[in-house]
Structure formats: C-alpha cells, structure tokens
PDB file of C-alpha atoms in Angstrom:
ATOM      1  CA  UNK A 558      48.086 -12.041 206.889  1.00 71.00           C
ATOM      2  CA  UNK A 559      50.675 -14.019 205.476  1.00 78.00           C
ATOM      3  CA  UNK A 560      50.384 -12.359 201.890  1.00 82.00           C
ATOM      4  CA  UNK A 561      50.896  -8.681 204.124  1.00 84.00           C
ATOM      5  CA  UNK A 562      54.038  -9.906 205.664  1.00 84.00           C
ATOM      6  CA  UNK A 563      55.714 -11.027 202.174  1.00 83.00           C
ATOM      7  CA  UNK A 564      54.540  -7.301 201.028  1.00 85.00           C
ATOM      8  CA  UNK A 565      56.595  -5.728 204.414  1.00 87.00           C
ATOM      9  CA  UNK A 566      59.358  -7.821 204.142  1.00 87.00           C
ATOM     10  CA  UNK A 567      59.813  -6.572 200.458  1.00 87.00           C
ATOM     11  CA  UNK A 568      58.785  -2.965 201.161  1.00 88.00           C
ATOM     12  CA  UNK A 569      61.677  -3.371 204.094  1.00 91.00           C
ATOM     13  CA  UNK A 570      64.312  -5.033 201.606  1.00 90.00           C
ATOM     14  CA  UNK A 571      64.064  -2.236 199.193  1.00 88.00           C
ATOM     15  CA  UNK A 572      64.353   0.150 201.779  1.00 91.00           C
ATOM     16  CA  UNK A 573      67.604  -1.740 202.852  1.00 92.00           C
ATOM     17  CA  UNK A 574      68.984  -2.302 199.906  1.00 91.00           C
ATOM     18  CA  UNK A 575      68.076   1.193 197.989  1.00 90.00           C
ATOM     19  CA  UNK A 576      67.831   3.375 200.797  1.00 92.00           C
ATOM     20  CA  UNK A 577      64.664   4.573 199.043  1.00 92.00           C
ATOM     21  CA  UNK A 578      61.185   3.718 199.114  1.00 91.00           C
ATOM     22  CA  UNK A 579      60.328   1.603 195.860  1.00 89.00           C
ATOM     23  CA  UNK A 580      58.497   4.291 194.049  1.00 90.00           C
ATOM     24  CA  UNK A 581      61.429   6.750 194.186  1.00 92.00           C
ATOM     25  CA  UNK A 582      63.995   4.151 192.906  1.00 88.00           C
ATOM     26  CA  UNK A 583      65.040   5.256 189.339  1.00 88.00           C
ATOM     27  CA  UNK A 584      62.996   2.932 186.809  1.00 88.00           C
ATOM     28  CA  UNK A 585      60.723   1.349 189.715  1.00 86.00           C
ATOM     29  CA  UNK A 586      57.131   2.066 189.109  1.00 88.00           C
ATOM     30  CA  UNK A 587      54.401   4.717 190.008  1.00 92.00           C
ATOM     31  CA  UNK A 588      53.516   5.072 193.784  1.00 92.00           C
ATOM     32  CA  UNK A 589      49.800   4.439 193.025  1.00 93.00           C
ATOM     33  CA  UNK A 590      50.973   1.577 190.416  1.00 91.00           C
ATOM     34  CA  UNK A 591      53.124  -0.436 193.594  1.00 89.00           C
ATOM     35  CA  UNK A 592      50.435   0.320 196.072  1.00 91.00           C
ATOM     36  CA  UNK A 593      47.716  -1.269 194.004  1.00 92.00           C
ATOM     37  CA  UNK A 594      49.982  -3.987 193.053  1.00 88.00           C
ATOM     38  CA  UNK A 595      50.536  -4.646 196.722  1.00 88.00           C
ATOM     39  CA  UNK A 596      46.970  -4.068 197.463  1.00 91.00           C
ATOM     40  CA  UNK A 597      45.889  -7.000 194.802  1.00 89.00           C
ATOM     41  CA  UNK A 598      48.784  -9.173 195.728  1.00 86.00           C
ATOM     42  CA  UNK A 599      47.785  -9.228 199.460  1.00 88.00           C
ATOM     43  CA  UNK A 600      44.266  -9.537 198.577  1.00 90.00           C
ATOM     44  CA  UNK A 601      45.095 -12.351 196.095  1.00 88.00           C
ATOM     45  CA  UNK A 602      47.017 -13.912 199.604  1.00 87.00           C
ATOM     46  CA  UNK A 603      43.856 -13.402 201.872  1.00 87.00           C
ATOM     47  CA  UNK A 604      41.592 -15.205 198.954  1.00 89.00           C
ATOM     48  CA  UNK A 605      43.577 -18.273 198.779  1.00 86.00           C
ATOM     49  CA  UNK A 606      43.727 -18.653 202.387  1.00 87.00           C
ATOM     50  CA  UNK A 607      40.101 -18.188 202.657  1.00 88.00           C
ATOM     51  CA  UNK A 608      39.617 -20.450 199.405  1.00 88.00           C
ATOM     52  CA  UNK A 609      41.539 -23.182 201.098  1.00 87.00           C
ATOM     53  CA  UNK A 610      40.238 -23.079 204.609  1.00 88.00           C
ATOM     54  CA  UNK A 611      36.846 -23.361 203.534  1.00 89.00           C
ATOM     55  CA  UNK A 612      37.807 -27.060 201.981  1.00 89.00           C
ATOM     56  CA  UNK A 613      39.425 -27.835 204.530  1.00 88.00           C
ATOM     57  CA  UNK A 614      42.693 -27.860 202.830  1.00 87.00           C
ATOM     58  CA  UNK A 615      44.304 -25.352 206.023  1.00 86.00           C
ATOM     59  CA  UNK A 616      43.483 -25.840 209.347  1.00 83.00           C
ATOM     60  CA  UNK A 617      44.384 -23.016 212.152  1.00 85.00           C
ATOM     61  CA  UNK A 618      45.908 -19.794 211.430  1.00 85.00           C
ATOM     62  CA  UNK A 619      49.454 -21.052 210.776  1.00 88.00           C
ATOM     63  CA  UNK A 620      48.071 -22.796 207.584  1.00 87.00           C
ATOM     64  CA  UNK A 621      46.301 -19.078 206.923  1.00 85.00           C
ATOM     65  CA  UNK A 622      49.220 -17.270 207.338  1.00 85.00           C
ATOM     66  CA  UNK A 623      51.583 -20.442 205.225  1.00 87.00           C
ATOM     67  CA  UNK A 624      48.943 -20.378 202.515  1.00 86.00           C
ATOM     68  CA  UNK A 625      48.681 -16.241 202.218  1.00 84.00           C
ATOM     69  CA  UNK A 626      52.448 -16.023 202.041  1.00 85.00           C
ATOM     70  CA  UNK A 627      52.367 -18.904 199.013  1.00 85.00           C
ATOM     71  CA  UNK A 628      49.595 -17.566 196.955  1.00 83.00           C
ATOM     72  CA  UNK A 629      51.012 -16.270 194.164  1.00 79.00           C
ATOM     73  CA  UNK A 630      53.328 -19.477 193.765  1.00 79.00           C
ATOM     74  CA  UNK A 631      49.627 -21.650 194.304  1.00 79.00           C
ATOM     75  CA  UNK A 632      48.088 -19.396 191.408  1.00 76.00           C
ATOM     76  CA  UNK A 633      50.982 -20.407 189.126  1.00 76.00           C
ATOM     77  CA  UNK A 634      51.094 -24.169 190.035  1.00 81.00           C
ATOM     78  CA  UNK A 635      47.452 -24.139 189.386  1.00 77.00           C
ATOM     79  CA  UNK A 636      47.600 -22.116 185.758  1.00 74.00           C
ATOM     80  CA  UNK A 637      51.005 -24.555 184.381  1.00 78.00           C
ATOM     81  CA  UNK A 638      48.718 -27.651 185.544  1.00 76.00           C
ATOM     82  CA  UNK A 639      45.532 -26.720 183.547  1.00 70.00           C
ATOM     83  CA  UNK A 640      47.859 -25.615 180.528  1.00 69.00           C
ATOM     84  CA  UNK A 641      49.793 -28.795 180.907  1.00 68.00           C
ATOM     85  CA  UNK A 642      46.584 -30.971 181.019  1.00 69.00           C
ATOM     86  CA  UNK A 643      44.952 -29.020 177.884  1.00 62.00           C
ATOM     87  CA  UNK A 644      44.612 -31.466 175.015  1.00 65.00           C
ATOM     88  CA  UNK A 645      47.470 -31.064 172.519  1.00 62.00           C
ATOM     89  CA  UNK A 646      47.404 -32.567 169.103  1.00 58.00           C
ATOM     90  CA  UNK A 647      48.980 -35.734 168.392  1.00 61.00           C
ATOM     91  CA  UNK A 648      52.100 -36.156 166.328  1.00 58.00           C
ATOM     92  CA  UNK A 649      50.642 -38.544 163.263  1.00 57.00           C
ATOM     93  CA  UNK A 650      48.040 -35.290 163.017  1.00 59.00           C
ATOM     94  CA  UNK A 651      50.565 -32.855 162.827  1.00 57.00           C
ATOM     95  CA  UNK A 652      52.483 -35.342 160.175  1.00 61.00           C
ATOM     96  CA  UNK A 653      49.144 -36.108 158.156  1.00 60.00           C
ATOM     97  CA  UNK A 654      48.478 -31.942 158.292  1.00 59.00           C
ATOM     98  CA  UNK A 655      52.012 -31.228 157.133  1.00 60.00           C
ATOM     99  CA  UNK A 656      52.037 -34.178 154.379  1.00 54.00           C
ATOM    100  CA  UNK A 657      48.606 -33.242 152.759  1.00 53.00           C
ATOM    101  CA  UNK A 658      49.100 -31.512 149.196  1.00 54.00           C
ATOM    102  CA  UNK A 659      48.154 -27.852 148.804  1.00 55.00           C
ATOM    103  CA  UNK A 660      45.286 -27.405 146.488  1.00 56.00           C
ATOM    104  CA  UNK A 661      46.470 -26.501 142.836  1.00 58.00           C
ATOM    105  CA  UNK A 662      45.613 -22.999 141.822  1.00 61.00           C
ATOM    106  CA  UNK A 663      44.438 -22.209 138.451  1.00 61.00           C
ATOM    107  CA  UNK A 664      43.839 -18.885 137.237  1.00 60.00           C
ATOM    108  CA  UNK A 665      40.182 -18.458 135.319  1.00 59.00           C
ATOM    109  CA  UNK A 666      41.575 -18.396 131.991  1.00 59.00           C
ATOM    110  CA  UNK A 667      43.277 -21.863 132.652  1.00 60.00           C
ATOM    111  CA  UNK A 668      40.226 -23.397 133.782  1.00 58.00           C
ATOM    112  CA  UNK A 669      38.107 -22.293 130.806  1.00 59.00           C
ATOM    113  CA  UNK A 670      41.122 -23.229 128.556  1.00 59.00           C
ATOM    114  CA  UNK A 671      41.239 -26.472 129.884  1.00 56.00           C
ATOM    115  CA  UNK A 672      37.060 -27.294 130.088  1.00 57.00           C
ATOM    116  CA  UNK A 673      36.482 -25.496 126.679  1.00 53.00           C
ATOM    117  CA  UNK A 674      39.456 -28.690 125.787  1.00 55.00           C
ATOM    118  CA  UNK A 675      37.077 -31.298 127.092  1.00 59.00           C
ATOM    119  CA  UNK A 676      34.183 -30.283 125.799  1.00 55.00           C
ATOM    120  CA  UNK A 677      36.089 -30.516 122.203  1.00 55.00           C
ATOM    121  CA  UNK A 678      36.489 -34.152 122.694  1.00 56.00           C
TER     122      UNK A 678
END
C-alpha cells in the first residue's frame, strides 16, 4: 500500500509539474517501460512489508504502509551494508603485491645462449 501511494504521488507530481503524463514527456520513457517499472517498484514495496511483518520487525498496518513507502531506500541500506562488510584486502598486501619484482623475460635464444655458457664451464 505504501509503495502504491509513493507511485500516485509521483504519477500526480509529473502531471503537475509537466502537464503531461510521464510517458508523453519528451525524453521520459516508454508507457509499457514506466508501467512495469511502477509495477516492480510497488511490488518490491508490498515484499518488504510482507518480509518484515513476518519477523516481526512491523506491527499493524501503519508499519505496512511506513515500510512499503521505504522499500527501495531498505533495499539500498541493505546492498551498501553487505558491500561495506565484504572482506577487502589489507594495505601491507597491496604493498607486498606492488613491491614484488616482475619475473625477467628472456627470449629462447638468450636462454640457450646463456645454458650452452654453463655447460662450457
């Protein structure tokens, strides 16, 4: 519910602000393209109310409609936390990586040259 009344209240301040529906503004998107966005989007509202209410995060249908019209900022709290808490290499590795000497190349010719030298001593 909550995720369908942040949808309305954008459909409603386009249509203020344009005078147009969103889908004949010049450069906004498709019809079918903001539809389905605002199809998923509510959905992706309903889900996280549902998610939340069955952990008993949300009690009532307030906390429903608060945690439909938050979803999308949830989802992205969510995704920078498990970024954030993904291992990331420690400096004295990233040193030791940089300070490490690139393998010498030799061409074949220089490595027979130089075993053909050893074996001659």
């Amino acid at each position: 519910m909550g995720a369908l009344l942040v949808e309305i209240r954008d459909l409603v301040q386009v249509l203020q602000v344009k005078k147009k529906l969103p889908w004949k503004v010049r450069g906004g998107p498709p019809r079918g393209i903001y539809l389905l966005a605002a199809i998923l989007r509510t959905a992706l509202g309903i889900g996280v109310a549902v998610v939340l209410g069955t952990f008993g995060q949300i009690s009532g249908g307030f906390g429903a409609v608060i945690a439909g019209m938050a979803a999308p900022k949830i989802i992205e709290s969510l995704r920078t936390q498990t970024i954030a808490s993904a291992p990331q290499p420690q400096a004295h590795e990233m040193i030791r990586n940089q300070a490490t000497p690139a393998p010498s190349r030799r061409t074949a010719s220089e490595i027979t040259e130089g075993e053909a030298a050893q074996d001659a001593t």
